[in-house]
PDB file of C-alpha atoms in Angstrom:
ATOM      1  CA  UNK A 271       0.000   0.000   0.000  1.00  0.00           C
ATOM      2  CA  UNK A 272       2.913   2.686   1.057  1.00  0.00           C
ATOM      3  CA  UNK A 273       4.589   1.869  -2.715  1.00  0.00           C
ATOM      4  CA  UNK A 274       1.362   2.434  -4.195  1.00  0.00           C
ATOM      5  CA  UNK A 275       1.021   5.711  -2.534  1.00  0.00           C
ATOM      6  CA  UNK A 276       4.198   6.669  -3.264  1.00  0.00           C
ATOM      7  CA  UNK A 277       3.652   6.274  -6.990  1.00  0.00           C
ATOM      8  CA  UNK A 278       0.216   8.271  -6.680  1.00  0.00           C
ATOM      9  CA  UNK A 279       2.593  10.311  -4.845  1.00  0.00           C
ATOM     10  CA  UNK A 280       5.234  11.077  -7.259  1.00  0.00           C
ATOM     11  CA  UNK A 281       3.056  10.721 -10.403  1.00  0.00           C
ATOM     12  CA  UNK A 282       1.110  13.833  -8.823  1.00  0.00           C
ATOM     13  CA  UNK A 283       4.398  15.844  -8.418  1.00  0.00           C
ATOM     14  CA  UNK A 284       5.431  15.188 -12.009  1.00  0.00           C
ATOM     15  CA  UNK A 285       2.003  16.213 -13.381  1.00  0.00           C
ATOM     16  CA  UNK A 286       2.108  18.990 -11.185  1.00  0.00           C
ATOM     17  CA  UNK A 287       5.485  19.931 -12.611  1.00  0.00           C
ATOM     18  CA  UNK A 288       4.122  19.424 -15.768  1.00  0.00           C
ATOM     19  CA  UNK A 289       1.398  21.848 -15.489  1.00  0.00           C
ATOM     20  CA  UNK A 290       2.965  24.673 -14.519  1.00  0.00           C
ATOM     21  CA  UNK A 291       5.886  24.373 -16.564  1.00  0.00           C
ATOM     22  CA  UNK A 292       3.042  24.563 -19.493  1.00  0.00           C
ATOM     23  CA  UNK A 293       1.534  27.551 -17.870  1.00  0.00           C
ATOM     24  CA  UNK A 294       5.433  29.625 -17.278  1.00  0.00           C
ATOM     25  CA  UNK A 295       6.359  28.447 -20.736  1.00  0.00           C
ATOM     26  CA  UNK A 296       3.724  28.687 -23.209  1.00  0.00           C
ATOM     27  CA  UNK A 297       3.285  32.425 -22.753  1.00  0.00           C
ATOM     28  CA  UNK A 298       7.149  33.137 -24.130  1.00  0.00           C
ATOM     29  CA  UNK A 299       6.579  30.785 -27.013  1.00  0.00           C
ATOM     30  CA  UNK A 300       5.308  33.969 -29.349  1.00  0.00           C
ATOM     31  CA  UNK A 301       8.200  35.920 -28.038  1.00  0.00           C
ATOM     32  CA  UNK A 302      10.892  32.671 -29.130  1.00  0.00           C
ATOM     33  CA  UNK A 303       9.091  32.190 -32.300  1.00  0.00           C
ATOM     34  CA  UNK A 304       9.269  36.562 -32.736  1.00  0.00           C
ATOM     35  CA  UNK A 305      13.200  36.492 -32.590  1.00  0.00           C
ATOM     36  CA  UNK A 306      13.758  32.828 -34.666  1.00  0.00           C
ATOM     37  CA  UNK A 307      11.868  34.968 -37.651  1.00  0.00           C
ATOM     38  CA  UNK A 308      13.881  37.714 -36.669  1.00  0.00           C
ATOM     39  CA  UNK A 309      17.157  35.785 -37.153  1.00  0.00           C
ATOM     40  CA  UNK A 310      15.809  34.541 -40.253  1.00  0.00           C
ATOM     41  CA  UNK A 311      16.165  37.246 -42.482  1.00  0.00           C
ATOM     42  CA  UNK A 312      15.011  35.217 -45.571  1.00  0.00           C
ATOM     43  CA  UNK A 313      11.381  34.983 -43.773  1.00  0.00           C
ATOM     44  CA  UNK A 314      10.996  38.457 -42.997  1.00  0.00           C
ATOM     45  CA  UNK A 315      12.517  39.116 -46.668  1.00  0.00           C
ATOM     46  CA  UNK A 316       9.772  36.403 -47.901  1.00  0.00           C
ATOM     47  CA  UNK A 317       6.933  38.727 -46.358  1.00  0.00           C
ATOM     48  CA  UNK A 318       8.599  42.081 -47.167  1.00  0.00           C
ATOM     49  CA  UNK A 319       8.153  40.957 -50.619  1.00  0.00           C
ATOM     50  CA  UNK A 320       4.350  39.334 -50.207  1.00  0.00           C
ATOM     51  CA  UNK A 321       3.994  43.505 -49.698  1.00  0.00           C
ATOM     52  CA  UNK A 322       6.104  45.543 -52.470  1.00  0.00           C
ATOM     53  CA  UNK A 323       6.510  42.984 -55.237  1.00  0.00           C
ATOM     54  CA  UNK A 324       4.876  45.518 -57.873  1.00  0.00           C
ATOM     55  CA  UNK A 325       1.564  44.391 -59.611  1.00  0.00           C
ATOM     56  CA  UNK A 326       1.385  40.942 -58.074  1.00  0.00           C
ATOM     57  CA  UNK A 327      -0.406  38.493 -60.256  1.00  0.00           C
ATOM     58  CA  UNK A 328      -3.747  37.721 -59.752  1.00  0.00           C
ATOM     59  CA  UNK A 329      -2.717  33.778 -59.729  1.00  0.00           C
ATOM     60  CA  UNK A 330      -0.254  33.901 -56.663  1.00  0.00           C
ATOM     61  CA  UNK A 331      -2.874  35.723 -54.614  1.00  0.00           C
ATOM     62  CA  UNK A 332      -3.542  33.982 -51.525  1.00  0.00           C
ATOM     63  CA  UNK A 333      -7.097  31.542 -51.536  1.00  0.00           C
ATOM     64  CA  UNK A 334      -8.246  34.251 -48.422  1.00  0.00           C
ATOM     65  CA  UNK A 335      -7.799  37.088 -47.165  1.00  0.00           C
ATOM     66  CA  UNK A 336      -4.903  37.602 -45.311  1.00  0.00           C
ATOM     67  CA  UNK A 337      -2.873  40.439 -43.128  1.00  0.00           C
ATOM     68  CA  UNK A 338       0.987  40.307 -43.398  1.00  0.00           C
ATOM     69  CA  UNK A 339       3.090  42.159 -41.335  1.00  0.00           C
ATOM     70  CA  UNK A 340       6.813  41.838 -42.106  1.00  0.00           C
ATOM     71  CA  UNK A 341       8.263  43.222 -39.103  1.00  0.00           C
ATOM     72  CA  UNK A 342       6.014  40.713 -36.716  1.00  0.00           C
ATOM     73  CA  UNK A 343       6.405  37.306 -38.883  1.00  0.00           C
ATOM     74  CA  UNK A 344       3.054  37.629 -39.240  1.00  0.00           C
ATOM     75  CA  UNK A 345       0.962  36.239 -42.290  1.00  0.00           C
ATOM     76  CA  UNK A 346      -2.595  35.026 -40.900  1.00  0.00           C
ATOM     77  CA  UNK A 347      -5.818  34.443 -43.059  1.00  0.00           C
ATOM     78  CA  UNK A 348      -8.574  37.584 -41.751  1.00  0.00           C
ATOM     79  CA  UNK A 349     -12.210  35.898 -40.649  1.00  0.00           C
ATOM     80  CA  UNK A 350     -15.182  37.684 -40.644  1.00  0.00           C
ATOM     81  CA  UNK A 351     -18.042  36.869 -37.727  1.00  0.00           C
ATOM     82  CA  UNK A 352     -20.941  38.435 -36.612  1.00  0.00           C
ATOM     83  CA  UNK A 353     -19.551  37.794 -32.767  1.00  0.00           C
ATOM     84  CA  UNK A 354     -16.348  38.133 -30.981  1.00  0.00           C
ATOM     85  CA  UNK A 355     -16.216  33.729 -31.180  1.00  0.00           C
ATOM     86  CA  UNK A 356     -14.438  34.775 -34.349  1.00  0.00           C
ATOM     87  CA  UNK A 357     -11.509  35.457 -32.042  1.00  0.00           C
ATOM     88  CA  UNK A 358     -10.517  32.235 -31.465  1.00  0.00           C
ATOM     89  CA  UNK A 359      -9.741  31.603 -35.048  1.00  0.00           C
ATOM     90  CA  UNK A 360      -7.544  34.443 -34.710  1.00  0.00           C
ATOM     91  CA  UNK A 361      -7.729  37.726 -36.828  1.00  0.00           C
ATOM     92  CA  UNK A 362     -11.169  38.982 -36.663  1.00  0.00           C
ATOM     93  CA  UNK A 363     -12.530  42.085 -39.080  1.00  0.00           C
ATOM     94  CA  UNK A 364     -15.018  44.294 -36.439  1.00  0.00           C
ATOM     95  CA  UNK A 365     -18.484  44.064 -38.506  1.00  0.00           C
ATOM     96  CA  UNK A 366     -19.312  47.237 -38.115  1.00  0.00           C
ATOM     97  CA  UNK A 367     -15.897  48.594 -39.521  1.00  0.00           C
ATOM     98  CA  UNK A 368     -15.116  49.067 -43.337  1.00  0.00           C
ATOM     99  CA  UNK A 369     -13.270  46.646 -45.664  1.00  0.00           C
ATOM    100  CA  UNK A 370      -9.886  47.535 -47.595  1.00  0.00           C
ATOM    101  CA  UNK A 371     -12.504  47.688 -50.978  1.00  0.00           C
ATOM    102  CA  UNK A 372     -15.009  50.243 -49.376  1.00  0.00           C
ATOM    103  CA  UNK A 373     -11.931  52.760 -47.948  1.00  0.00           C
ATOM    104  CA  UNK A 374     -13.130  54.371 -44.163  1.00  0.00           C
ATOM    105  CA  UNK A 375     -11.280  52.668 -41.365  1.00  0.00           C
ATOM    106  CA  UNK A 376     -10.698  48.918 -41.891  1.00  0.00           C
ATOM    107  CA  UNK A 377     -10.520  47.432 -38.465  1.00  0.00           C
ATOM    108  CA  UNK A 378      -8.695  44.289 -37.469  1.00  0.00           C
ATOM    109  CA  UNK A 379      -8.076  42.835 -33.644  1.00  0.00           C
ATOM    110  CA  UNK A 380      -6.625  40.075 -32.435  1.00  0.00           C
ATOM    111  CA  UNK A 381      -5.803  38.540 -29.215  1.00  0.00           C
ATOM    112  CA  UNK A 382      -2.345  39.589 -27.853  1.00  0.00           C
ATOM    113  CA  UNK A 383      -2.069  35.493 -26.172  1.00  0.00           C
ATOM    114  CA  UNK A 384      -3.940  32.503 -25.538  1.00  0.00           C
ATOM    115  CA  UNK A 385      -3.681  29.204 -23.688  1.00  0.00           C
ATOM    116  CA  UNK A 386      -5.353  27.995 -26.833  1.00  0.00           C
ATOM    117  CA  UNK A 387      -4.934  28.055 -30.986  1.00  0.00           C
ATOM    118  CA  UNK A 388      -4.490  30.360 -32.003  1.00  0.00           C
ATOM    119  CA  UNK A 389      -1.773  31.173 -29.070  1.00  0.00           C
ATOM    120  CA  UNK A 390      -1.604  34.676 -29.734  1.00  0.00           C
ATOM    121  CA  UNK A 391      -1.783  36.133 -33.239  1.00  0.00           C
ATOM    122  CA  UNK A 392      -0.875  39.242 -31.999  1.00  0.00           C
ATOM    123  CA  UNK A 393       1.748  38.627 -29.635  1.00  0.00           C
ATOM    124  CA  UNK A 394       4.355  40.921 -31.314  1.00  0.00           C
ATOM    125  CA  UNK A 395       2.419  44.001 -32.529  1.00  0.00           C
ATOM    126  CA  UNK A 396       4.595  45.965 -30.270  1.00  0.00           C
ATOM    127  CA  UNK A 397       7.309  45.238 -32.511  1.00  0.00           C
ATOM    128  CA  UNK A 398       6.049  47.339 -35.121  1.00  0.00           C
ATOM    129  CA  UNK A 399       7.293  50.521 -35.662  1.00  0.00           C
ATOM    130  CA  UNK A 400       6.382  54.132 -37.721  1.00  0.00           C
ATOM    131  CA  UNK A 401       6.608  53.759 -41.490  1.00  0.00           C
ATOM    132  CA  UNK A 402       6.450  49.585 -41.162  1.00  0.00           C
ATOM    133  CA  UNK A 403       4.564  48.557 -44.325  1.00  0.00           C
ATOM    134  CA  UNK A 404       1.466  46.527 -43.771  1.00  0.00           C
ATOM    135  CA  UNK A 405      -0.203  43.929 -46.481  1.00  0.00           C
ATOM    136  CA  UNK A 406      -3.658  43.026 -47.035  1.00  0.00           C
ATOM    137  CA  UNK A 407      -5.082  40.568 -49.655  1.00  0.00           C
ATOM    138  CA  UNK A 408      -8.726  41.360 -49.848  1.00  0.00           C
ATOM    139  CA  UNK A 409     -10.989  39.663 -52.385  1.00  0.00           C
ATOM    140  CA  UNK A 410      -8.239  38.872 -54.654  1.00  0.00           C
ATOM    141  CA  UNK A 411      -6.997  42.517 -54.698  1.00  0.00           C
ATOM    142  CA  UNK A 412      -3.575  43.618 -52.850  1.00  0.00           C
ATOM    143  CA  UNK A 413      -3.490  46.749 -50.295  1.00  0.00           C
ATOM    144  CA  UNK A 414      -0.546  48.490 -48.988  1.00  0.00           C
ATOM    145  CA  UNK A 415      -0.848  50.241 -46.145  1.00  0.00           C
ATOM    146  CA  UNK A 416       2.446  52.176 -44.014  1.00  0.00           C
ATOM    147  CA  UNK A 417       1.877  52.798 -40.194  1.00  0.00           C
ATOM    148  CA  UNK A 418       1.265  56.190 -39.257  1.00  0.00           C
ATOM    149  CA  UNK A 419       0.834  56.214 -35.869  1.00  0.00           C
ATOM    150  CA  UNK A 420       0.859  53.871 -32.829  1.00  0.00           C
ATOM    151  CA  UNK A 421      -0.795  54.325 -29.439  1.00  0.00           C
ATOM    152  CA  UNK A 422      -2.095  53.087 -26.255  1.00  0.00           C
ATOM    153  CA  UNK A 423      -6.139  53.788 -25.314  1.00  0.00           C
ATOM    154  CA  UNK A 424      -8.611  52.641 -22.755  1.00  0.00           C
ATOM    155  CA  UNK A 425     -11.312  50.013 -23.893  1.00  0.00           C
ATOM    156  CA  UNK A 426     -13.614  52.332 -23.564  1.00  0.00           C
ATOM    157  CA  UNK A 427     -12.039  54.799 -26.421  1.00  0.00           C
ATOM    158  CA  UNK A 428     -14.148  53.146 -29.335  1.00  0.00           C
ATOM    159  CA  UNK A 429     -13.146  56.286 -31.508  1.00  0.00           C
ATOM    160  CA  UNK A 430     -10.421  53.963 -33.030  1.00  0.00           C
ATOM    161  CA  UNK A 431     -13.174  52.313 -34.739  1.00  0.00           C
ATOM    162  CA  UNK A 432     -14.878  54.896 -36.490  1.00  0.00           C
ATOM    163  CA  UNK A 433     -15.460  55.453 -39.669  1.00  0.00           C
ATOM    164  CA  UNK A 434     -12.694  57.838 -41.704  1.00  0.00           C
ATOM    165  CA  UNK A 435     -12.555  60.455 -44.927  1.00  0.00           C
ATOM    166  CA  UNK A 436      -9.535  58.691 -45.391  1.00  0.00           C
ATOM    167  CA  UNK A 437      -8.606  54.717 -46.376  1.00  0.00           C
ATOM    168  CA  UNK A 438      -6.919  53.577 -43.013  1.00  0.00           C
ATOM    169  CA  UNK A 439      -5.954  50.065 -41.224  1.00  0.00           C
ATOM    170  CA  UNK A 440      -6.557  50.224 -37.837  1.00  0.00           C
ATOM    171  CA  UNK A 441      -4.859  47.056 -36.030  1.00  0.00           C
ATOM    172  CA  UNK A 442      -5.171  46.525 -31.976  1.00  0.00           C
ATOM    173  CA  UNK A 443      -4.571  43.957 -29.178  1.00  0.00           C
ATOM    174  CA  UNK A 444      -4.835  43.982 -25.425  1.00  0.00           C
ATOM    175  CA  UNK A 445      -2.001  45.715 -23.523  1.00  0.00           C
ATOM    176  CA  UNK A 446       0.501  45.050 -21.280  1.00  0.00           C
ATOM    177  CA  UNK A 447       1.241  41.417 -22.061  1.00  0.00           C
ATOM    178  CA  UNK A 448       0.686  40.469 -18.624  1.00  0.00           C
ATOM    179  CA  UNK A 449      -2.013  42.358 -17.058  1.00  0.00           C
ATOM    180  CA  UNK A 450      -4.108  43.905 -20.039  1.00  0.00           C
ATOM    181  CA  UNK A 451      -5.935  46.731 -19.163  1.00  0.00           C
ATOM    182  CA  UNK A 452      -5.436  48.896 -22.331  1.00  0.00           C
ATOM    183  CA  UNK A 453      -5.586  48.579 -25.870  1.00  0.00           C
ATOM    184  CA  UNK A 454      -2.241  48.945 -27.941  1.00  0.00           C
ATOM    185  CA  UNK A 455      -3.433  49.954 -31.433  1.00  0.00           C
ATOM    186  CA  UNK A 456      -1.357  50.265 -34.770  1.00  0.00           C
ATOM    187  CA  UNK A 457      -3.446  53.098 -37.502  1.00  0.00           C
ATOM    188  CA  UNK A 458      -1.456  52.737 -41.064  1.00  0.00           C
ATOM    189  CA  UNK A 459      -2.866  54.854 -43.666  1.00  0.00           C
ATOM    190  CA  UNK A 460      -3.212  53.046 -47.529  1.00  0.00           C
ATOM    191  CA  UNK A 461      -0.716  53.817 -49.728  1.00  0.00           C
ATOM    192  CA  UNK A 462      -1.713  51.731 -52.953  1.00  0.00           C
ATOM    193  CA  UNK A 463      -3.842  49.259 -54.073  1.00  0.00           C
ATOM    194  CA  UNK A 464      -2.809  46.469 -56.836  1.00  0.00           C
TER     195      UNK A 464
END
C-alpha cells in the first residue's frame, strides 16, 4: 500500500510539474518564435516581398484574405463573424468597420495570447514601428498600407473604430502582455492598391 502511494505520490508531483511548466512556458513561445523569424532574415525578406513585389499576379494571390506584417512574422488568413467567437480563429474584421474595398477605417483585432490556438496572433504588434509597411489581400486585390501612428487607449475609447474620410488600417490587441488593461493599437494609412 505505502509503494502504491508513493507512486500516486510522485506521479502527482510530475504532473504537477508538468502543469505549470506549461503555464510559465507557453506564454514566451510567441516571443521565441518573434526572434527565430527575426534571425531569419530570408522569412521576414519572404513577407517584405508578399507587400512591395509591384503588380502581383492575380494567380499567386492567396485563396483568403490575409494580413501580413513583415516586421512581426506575421501572415494570418482575416475571418469575418458576426460575434467576438471569431476570435478564437484568430484575426477577426469588427463588422461594423469598413473593408480595404469600401476605404473608411478597416478594423482588425486580435488577441495579444492565448492558452489555446491560435496562441496569440498578436503577440508581437509591439514590434512594429512608424513607417512599417502593412499587407492586405482582400478579395483577390492587394493593399498596402504604411503605419502612421501607434498608441495606447482605454477600452472604452471606441473612436479607433470609427469610420474615416480617409482609407486607413486600424490594427489593436490587449495591452501590457501580462495584465491587459489597455488597448495597444497600430493606424497605417493606404498607400496603394494592386
Amino acid at each position: 500500500m505505502k509503494l502504491s502511494l508513493s507512486r500516486i505520490n510522485t506521479g502527482l508531483l510530475a504532473a504537477i510539474i508538468l502543469i505549470n511548466g506549461y503555464v510559465i512556458v507557453l506564454p514566451i513561445v510567441p516571443q521565441i518564435a518573434l526572434l527565430l523569424h527575426n534571425r531569419d532574415k530570408r522569412y521576414i525578406q519572404h513577407l517584405e516581398t508578399k507587400i512591395n513585389t509591384p503588380s502581383p499576379k492575380i494567380q499567386n494571390a492567396p485563396a483568403d484574405d490575409r494580413l501580413i506584417i513583415p516586421s512581426m512574422g506575421l501572415d494570418q488568413p482575416i475571418n469575418q463573424g458576426r460575434t467576438a467567437q471569431t476570435l478564437q480563429k484568430g484575426l477577426w474584421l469588427r463588422p461594423n468597420g469598413s473593408t480595404p474595398d469600401k476605404g473608411s477605417n478597416t478594423v482588425i483585432v486580435g488577441h495579444r495570447f492565448t492558452y489555446s490556438n491560435p496562441k496569440g496572433i498578436l503577440y508581437s504588434l509591439n514590434a512594429v514601428q512608424l513607417h512599417d509597411h502593412i499587407g492586405v489581400w482582400w478579395k483577390n486585390k492587394h493593399y498596402v498600407y504604411s503605419v502612421g501612428e501607434i498608441k495606447e487607449v482605454s477600452p472604452d475609447q471606441t473612436s479607433i473604430e470609427a469610420p474615416t474620410a480617409d482609407a486607413r488600417l486600424t490594427i489593436y490587441t490587449c495591452t501590457p502582455l501580462w495584465m491587459p488593461k489597455n488597448r495597444l493599437v497600430v493606424i497605417a494609412n493606404l498607400e496603394k492598391i494592386e
